[in-house]
PDB file of C-alpha atoms in Angstrom:
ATOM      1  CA  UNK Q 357     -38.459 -33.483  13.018  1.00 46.00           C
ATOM      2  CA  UNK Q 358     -36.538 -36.631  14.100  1.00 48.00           C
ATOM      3  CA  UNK Q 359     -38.127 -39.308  15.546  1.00 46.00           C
ATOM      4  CA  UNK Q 360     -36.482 -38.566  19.522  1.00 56.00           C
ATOM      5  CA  UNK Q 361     -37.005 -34.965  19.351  1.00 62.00           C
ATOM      6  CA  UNK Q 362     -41.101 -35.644  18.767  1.00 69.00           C
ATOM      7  CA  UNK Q 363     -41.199 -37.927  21.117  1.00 78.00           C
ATOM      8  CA  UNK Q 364     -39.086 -35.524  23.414  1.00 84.00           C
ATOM      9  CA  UNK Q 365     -41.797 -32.876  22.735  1.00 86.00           C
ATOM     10  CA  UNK Q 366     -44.389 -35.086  23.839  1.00 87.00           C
ATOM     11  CA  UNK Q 367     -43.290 -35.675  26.905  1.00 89.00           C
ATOM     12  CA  UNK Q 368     -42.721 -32.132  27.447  1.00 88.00           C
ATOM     13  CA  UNK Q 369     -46.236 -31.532  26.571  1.00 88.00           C
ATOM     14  CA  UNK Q 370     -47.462 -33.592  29.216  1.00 87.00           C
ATOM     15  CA  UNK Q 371     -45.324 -32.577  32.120  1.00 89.00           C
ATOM     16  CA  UNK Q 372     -46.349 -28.947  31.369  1.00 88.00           C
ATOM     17  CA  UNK Q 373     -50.146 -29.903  31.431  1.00 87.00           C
ATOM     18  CA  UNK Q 374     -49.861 -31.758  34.700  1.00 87.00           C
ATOM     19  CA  UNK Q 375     -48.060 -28.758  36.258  1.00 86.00           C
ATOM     20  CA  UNK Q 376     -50.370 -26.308  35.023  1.00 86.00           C
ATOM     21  CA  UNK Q 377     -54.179 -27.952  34.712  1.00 83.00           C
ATOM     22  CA  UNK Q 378     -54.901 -26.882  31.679  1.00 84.00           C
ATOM     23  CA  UNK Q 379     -54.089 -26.846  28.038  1.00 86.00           C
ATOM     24  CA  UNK Q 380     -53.981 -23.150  27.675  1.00 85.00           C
ATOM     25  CA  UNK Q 381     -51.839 -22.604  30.938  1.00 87.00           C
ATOM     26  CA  UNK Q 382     -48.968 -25.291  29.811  1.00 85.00           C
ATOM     27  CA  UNK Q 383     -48.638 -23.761  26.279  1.00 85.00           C
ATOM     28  CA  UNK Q 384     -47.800 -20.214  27.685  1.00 88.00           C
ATOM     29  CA  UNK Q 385     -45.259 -22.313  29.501  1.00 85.00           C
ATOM     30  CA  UNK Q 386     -43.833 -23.977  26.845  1.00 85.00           C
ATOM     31  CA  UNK Q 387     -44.074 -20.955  24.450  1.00 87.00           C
ATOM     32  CA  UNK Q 388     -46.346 -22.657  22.088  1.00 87.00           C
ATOM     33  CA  UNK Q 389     -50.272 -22.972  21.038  1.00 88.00           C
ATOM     34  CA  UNK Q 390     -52.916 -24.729  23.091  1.00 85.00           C
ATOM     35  CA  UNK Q 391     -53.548 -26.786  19.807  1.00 88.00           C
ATOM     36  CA  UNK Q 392     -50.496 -27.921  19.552  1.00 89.00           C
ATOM     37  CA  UNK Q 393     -49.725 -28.665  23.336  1.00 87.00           C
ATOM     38  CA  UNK Q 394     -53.370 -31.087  22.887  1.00 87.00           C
ATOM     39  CA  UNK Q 395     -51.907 -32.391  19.207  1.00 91.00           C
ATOM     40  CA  UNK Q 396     -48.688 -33.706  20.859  1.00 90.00           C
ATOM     41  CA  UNK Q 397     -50.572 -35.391  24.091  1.00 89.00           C
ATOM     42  CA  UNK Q 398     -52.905 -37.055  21.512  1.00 90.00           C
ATOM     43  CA  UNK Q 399     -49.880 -37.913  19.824  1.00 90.00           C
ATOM     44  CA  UNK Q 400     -48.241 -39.476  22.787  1.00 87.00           C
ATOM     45  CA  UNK Q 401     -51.683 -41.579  23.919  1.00 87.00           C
ATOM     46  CA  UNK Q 402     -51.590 -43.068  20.442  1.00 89.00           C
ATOM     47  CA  UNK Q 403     -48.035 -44.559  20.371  1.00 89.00           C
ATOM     48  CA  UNK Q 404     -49.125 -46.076  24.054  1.00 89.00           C
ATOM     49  CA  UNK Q 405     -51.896 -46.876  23.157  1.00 89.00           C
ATOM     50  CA  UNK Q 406     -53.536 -45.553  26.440  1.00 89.00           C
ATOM     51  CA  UNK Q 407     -55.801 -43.147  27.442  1.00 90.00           C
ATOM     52  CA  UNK Q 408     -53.307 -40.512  29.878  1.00 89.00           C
ATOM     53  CA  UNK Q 409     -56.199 -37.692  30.269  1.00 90.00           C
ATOM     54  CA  UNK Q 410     -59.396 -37.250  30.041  1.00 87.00           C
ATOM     55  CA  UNK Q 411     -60.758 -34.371  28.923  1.00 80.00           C
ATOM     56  CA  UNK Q 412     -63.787 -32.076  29.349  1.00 71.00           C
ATOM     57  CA  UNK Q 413     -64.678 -28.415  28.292  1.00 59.00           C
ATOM     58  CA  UNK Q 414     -63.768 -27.050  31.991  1.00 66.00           C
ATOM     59  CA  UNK Q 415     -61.267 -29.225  33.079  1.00 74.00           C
ATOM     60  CA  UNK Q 416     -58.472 -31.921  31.972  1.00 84.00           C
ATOM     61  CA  UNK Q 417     -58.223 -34.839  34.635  1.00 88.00           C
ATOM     62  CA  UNK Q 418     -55.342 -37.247  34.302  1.00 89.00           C
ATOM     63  CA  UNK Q 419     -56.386 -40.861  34.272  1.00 90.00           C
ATOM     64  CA  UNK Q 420     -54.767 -43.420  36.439  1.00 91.00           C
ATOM     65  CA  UNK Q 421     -52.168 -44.469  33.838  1.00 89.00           C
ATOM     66  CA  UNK Q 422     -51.550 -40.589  33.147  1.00 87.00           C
ATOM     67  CA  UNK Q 423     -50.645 -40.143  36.630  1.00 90.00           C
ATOM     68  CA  UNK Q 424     -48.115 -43.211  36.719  1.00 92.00           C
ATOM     69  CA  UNK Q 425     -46.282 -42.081  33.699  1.00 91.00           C
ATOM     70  CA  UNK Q 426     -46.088 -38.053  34.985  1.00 89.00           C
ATOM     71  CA  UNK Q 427     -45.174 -39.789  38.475  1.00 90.00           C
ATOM     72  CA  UNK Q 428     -42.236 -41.862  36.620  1.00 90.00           C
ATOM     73  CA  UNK Q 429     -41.200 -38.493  34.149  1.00 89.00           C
ATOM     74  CA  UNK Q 430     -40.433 -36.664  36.155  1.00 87.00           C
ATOM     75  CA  UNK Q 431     -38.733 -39.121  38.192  1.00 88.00           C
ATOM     76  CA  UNK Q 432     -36.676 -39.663  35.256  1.00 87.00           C
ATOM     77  CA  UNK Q 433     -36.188 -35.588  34.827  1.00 83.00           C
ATOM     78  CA  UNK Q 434     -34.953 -35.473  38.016  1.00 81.00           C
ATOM     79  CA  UNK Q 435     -32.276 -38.275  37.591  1.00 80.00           C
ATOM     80  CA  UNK Q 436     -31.026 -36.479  34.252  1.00 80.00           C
ATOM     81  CA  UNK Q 437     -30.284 -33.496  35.981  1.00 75.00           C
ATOM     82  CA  UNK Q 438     -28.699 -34.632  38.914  1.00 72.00           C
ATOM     83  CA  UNK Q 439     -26.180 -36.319  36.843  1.00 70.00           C
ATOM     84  CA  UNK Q 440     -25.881 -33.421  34.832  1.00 70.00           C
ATOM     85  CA  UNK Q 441     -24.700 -31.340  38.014  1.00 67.00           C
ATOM     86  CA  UNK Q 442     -23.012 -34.263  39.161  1.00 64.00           C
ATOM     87  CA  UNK Q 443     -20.486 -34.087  36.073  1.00 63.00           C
ATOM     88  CA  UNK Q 444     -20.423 -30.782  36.356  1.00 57.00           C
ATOM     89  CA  UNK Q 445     -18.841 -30.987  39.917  1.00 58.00           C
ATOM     90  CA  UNK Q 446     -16.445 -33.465  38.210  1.00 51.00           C
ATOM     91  CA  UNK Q 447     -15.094 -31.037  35.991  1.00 52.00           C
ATOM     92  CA  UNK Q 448     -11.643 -30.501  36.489  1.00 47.00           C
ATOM     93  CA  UNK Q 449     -11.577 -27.111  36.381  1.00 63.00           C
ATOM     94  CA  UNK Q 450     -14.316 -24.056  37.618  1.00 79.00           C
ATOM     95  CA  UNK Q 451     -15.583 -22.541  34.627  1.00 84.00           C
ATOM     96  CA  UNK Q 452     -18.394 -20.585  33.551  1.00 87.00           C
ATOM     97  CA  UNK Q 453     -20.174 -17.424  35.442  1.00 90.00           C
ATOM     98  CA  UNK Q 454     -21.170 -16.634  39.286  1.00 93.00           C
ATOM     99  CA  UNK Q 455     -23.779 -14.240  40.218  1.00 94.00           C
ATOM    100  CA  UNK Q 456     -23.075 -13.145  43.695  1.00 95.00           C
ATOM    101  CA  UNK Q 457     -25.090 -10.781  45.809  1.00 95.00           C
ATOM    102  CA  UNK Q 458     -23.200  -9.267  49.462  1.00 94.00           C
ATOM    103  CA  UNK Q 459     -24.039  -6.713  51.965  1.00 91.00           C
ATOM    104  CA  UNK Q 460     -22.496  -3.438  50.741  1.00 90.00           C
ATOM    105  CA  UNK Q 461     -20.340  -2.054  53.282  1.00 90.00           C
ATOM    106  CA  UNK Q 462     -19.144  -5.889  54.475  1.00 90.00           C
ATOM    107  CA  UNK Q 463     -18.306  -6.634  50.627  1.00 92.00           C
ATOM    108  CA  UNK Q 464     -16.822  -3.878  50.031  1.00 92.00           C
ATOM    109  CA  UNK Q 465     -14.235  -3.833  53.143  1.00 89.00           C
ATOM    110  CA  UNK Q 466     -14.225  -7.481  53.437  1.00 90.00           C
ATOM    111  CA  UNK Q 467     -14.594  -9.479  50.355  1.00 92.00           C
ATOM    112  CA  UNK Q 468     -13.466  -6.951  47.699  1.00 93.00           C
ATOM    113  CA  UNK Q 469     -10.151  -6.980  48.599  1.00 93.00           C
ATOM    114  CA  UNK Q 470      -9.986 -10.718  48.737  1.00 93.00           C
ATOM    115  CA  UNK Q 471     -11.523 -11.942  45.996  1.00 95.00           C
ATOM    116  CA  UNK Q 472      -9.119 -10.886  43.219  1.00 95.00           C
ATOM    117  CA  UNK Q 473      -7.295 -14.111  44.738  1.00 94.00           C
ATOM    118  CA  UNK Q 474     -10.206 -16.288  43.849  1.00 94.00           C
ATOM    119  CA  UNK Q 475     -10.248 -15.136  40.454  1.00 94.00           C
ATOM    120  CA  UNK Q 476      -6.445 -15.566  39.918  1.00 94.00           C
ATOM    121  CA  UNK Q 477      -6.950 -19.228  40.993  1.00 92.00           C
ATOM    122  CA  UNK Q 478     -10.081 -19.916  38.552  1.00 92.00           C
ATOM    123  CA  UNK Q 479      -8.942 -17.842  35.287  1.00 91.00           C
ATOM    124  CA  UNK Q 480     -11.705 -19.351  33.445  1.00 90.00           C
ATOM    125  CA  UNK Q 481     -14.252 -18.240  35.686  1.00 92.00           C
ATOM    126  CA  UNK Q 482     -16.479 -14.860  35.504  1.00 93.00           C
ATOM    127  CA  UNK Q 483     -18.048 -13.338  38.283  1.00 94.00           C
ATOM    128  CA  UNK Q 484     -21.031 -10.592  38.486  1.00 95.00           C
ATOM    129  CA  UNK Q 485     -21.081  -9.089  42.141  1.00 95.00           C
ATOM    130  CA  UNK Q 486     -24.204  -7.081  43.030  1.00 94.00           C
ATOM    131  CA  UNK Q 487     -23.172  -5.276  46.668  1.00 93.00           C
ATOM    132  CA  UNK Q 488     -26.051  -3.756  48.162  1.00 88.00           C
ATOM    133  CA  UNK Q 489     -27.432  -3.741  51.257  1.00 82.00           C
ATOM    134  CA  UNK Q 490     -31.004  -5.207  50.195  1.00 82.00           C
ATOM    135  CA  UNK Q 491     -31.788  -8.821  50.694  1.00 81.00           C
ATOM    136  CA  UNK Q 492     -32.518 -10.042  47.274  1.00 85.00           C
ATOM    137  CA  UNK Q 493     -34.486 -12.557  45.699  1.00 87.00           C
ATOM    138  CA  UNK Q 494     -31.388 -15.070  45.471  1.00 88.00           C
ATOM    139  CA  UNK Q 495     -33.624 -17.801  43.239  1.00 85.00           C
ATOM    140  CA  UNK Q 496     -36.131 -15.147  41.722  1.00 85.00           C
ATOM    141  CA  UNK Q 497     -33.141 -12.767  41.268  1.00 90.00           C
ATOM    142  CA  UNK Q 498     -31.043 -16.143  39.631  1.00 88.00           C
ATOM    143  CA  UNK Q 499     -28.469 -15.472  41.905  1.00 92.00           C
ATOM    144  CA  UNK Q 500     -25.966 -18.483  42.600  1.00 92.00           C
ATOM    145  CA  UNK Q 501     -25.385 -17.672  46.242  1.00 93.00           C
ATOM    146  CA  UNK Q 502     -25.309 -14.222  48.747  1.00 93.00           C
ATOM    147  CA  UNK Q 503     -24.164 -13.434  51.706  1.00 93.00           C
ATOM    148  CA  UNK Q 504     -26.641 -12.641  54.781  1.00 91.00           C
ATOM    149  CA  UNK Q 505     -25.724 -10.552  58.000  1.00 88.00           C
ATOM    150  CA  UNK Q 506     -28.416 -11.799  60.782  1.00 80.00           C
ATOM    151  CA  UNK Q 507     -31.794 -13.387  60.543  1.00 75.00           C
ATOM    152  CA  UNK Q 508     -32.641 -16.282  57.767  1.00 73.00           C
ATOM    153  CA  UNK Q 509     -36.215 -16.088  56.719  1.00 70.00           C
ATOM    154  CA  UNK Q 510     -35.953 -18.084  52.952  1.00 66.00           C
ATOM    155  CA  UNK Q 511     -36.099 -21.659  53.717  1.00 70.00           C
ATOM    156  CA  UNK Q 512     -36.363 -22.488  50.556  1.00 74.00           C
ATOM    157  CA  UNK Q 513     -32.403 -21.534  50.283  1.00 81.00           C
ATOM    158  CA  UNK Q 514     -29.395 -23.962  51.331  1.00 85.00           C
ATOM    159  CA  UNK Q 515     -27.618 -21.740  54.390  1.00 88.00           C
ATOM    160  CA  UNK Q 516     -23.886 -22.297  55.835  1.00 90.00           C
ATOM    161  CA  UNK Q 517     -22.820 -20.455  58.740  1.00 91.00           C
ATOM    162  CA  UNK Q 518     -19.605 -18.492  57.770  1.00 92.00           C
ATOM    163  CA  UNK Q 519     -18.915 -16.793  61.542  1.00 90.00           C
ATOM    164  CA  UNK Q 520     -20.863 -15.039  64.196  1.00 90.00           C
ATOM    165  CA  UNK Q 521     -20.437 -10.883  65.152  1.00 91.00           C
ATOM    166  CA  UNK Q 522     -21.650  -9.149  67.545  1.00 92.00           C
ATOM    167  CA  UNK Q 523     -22.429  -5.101  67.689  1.00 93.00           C
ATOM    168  CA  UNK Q 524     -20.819  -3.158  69.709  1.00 96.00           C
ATOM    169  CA  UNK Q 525     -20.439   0.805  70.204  1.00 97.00           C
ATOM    170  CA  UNK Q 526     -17.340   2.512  68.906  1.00 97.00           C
ATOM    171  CA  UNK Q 527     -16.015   6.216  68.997  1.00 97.00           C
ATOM    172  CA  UNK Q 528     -13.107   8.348  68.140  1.00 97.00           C
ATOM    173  CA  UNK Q 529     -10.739   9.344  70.791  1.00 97.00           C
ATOM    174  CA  UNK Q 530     -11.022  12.474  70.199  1.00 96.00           C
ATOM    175  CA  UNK Q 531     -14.854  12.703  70.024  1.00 97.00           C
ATOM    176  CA  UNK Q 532     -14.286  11.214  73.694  1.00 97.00           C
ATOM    177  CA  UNK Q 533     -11.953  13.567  74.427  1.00 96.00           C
ATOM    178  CA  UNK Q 534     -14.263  16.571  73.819  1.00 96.00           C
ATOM    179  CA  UNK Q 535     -17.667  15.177  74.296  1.00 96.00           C
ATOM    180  CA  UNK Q 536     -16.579  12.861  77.156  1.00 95.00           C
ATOM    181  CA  UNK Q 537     -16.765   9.402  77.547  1.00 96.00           C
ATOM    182  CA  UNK Q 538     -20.893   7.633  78.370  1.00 95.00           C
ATOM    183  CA  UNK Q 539     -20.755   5.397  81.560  1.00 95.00           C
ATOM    184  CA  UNK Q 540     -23.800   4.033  81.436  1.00 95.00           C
ATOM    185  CA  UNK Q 541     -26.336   3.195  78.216  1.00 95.00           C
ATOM    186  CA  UNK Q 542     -28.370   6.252  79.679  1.00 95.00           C
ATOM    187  CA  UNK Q 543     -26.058   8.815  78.814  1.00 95.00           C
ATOM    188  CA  UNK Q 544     -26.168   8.252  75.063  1.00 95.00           C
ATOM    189  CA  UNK Q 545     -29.131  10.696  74.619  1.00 92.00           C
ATOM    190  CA  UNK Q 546     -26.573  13.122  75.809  1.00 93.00           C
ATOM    191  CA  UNK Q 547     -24.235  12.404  72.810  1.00 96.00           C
ATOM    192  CA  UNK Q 548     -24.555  12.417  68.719  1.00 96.00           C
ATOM    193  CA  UNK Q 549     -25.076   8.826  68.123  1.00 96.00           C
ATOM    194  CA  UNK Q 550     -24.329   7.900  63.950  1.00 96.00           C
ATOM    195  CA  UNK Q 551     -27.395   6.164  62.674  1.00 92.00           C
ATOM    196  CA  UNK Q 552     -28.139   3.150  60.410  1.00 90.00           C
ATOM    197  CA  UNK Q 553     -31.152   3.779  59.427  1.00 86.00           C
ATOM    198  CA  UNK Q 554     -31.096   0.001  58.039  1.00 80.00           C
ATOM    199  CA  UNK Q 555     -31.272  -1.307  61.360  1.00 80.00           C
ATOM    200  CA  UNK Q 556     -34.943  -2.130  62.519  1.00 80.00           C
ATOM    201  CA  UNK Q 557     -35.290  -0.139  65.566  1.00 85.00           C
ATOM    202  CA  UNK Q 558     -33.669   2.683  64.206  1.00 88.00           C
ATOM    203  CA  UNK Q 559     -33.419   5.166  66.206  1.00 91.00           C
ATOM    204  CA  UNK Q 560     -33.766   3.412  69.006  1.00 93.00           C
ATOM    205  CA  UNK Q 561     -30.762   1.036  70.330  1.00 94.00           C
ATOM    206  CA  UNK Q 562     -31.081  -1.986  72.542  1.00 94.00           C
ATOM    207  CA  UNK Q 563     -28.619  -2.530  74.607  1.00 95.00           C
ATOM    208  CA  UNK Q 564     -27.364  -6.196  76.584  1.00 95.00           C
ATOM    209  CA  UNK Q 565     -25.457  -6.826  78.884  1.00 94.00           C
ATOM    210  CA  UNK Q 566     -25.639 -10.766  80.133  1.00 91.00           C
ATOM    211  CA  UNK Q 567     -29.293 -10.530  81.103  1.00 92.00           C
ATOM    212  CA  UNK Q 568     -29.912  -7.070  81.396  1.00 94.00           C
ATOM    213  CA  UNK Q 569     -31.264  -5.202  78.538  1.00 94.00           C
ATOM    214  CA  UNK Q 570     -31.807  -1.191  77.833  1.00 95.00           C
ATOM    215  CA  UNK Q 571     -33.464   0.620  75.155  1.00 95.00           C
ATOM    216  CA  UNK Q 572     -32.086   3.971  74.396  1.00 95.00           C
ATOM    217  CA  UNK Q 573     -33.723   6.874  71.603  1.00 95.00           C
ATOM    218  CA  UNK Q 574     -30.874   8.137  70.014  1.00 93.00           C
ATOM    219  CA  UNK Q 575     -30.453  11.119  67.795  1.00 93.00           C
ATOM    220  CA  UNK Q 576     -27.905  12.469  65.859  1.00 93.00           C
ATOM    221  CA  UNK Q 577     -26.736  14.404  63.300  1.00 95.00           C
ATOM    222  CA  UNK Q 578     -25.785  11.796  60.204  1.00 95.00           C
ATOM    223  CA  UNK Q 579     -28.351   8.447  59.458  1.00 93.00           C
ATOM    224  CA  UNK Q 580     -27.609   6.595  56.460  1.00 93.00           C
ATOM    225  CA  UNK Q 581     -28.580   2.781  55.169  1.00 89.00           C
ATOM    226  CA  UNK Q 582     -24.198   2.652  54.215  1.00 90.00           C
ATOM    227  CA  UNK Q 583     -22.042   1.493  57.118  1.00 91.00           C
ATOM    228  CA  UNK Q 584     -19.097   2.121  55.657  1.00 92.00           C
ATOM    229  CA  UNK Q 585     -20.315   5.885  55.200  1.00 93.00           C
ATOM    230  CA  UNK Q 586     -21.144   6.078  58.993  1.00 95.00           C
ATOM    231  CA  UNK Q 587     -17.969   4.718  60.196  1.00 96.00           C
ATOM    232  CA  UNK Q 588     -16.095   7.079  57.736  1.00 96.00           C
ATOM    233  CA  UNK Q 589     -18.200   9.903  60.301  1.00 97.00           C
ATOM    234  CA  UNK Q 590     -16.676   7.703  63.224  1.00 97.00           C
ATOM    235  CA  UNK Q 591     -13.766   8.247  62.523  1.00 97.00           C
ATOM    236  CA  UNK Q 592     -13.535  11.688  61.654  1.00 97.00           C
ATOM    237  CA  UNK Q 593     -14.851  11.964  65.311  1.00 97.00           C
ATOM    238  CA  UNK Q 594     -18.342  12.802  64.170  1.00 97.00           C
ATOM    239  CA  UNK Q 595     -19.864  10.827  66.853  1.00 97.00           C
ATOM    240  CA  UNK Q 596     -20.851   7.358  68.346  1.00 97.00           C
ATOM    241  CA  UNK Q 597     -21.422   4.434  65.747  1.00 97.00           C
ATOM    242  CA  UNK Q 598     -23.155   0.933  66.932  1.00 95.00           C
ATOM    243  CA  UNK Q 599     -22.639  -1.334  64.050  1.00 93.00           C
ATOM    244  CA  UNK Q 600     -21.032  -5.208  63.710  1.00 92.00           C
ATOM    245  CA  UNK Q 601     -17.287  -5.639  64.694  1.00 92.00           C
ATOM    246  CA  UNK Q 602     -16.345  -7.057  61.057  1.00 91.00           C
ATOM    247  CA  UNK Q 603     -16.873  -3.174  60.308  1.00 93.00           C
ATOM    248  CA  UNK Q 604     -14.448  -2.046  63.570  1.00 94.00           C
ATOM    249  CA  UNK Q 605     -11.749  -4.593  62.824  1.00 91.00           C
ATOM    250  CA  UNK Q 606      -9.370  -2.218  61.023  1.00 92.00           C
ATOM    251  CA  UNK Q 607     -10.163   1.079  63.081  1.00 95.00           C
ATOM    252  CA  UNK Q 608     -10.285  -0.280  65.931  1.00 96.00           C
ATOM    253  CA  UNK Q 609      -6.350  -2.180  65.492  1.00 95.00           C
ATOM    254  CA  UNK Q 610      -5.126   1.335  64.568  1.00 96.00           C
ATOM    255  CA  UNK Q 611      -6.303   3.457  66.904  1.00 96.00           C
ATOM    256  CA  UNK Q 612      -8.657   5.434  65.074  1.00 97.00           C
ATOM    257  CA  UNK Q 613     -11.959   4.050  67.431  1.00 97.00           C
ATOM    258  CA  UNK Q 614     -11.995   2.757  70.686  1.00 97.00           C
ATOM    259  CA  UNK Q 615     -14.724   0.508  72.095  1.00 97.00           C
ATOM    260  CA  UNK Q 616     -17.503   2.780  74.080  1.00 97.00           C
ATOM    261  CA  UNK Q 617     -19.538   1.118  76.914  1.00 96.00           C
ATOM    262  CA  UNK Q 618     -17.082  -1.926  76.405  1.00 92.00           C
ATOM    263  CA  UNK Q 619     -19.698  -4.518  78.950  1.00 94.00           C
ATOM    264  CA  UNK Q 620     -22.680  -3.180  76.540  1.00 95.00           C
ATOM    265  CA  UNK Q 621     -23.407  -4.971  73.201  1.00 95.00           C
ATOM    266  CA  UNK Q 622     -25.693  -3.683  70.124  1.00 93.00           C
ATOM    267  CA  UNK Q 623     -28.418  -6.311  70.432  1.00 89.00           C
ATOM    268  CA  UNK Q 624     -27.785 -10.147  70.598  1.00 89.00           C
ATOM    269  CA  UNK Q 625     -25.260 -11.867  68.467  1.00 88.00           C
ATOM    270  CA  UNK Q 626     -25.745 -12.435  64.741  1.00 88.00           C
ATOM    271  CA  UNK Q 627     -24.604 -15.060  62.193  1.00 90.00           C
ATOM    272  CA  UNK Q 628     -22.998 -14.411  58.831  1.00 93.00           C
ATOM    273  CA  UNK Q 629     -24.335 -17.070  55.959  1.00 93.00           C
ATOM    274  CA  UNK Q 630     -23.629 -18.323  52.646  1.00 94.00           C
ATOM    275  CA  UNK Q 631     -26.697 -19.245  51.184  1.00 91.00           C
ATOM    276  CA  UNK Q 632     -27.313 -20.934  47.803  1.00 90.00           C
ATOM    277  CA  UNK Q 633     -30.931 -21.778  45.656  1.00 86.00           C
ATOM    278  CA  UNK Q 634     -31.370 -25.658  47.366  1.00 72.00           C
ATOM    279  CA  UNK Q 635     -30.348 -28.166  44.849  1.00 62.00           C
ATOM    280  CA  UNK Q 636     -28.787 -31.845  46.041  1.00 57.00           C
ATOM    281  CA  UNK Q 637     -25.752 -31.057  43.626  1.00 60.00           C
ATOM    282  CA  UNK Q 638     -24.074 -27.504  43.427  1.00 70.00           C
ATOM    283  CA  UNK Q 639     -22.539 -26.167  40.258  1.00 80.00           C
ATOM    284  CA  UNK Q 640     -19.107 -26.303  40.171  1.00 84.00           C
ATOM    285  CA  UNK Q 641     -18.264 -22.260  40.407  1.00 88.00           C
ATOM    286  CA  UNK Q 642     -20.468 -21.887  43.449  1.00 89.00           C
ATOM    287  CA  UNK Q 643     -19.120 -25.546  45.580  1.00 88.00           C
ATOM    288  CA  UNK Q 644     -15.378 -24.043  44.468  1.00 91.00           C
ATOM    289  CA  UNK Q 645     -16.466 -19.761  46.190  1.00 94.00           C
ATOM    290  CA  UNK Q 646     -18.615 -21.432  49.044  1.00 92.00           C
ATOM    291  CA  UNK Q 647     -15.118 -23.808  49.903  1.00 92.00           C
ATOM    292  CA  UNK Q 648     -13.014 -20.700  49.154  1.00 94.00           C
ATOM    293  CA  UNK Q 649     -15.448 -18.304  51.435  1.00 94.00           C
ATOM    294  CA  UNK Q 650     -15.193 -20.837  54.420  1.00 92.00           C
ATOM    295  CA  UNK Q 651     -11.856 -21.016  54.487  1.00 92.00           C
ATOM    296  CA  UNK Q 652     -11.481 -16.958  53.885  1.00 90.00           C
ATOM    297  CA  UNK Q 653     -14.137 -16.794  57.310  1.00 87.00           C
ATOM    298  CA  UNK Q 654     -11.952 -19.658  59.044  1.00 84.00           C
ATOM    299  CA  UNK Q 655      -8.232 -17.692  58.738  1.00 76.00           C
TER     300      UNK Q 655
END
């Protein structure tokens, strides 16, 4: 083994004991056997010439100069891969793969038809796209960056705020026609309201208006956890749908739904993210789609 590569191993060794606290915990890290983890730390304290650890038959302790060199590797570990991002962001062109994970029913409507675009700018780039309407792990998952509808609860994740929606009620004209048109928040539990059984006070919807807010139980004939399925029922003049104006946009400039209870939103105002696994640099792929996304949320 040459000379850099065992001394390479060594340190390695002794990161992955102080991280862990014991021999037999850092060698199922590394992938290798407790003997040989100990073996390569003895190794290292003999070309110091210092004592890093001391060690007992319950425990390993670190000795004052073990915890100055760990303090200073990783230190060092830390500089190395910054500058490895760091060149990566100098690369002049986006290469390599993006894992993205967005809402189902917005990335299908929204970003699916956009994002052929992307990929025609960045030819050496490959993209996975999970669309779903779970919120996923995005660092356990080894995602490079999602899209969230509403409430951030990671903060271990690095969030930009695309654009704000709000929820509003929509219907058919001629479900209105037939079933007549609600005048005040009340009269829902007169009418079939669509549900999304995603939302968390399914089936009941709060309604605001400035200060004033009323709770309504609706029922209805369709619930599903797919937007895009429940404003397909919308249209068709099903019944009533209260979901986030991204999903109205199209129907709603055609004709095909008309705002119901127009002074009466779904629920306060939500915010539509980018978030990304929080790291001071940013791969190149994911800095060029969260620049691209911005300006796709800014037009």
């Amino acid at each position: 083994m040459p000379l850099e590569s065992r001394h390479s191993d060594e340190i390695a060794a002794l990161l992955a004991l102080a991280s862990e606290g014991s021999f037999v915990a850092a060698a199922r890290s590394l992938q290798r056997h407790s003997s040989i983890v100990s073996k390569r730390v003895s190794t290292l304290e003999a070309r110091l010439g210092v004592r890093l650890i001391e060690r007992s038959t319950r425990q390993v302790s670190f000795t004052d100069a073990g915890k100055r060199l760990v303090a200073k590797l990783r230190q060092a570990t830390e500089l190395i891969t910054e500058a490895e991002q760091e060149a990566t962001l100098g690369a002049a062109q986006v290469r390599g793969r993006l894992r993205l994970a967005v809402p189902g029913a917005m990335g299908r409507l929204w970003l699916a038809p956009r994002l052929p675009a992307f990929l025609l700018a960045h030819p050496e780039l490959e993209i996975e796209v999970e669309y779903g309407e779970r919120f996923v792990d995005v660092i356990g998952e080894g995602f490079d960056a999602a899209i969230r509808i509403g409430e951030l609860d990671d903060n271990r994740l690095v969030a930009q705020r695309l654009g704000t929606y709000r929820r509003m009620l929509c219907a058919s004209p001629a479900y209105l026609e037939t079933h007549g048109w609600p005048q005040t928040p009340a009269c829902l539990s007169g009418h079939n309201c669509l549900g999304f059984s995603g939302l968390a006070s399914h089936p009941n919807w709060r309604l605001v208006r400035g200060t004033e807010q009323v709770t309504v139980r609706t029922h209805g004939c369709l619930s599903a956890n797919d937007s895009e399925a429940l404003l397909h029922a919308a249209i068709a003049g099903i019944g009533i749908l209260g979901a986030g104006d991204w999903l109205f946009e199209r129907a709603l400039r055609s004709g095909e739904l008309v705002r119901v209870l127009g002074q009466w939103d779904l629920g306060e105002p939500g915010g539509i993210y980018l978030v990304r696994p929080s790291a001071k640099f940013t791969a190149a792929p994911t800095q060029a789609f969260r620049d691209w996304i911005r300006q796709q949320f800014e037009q």
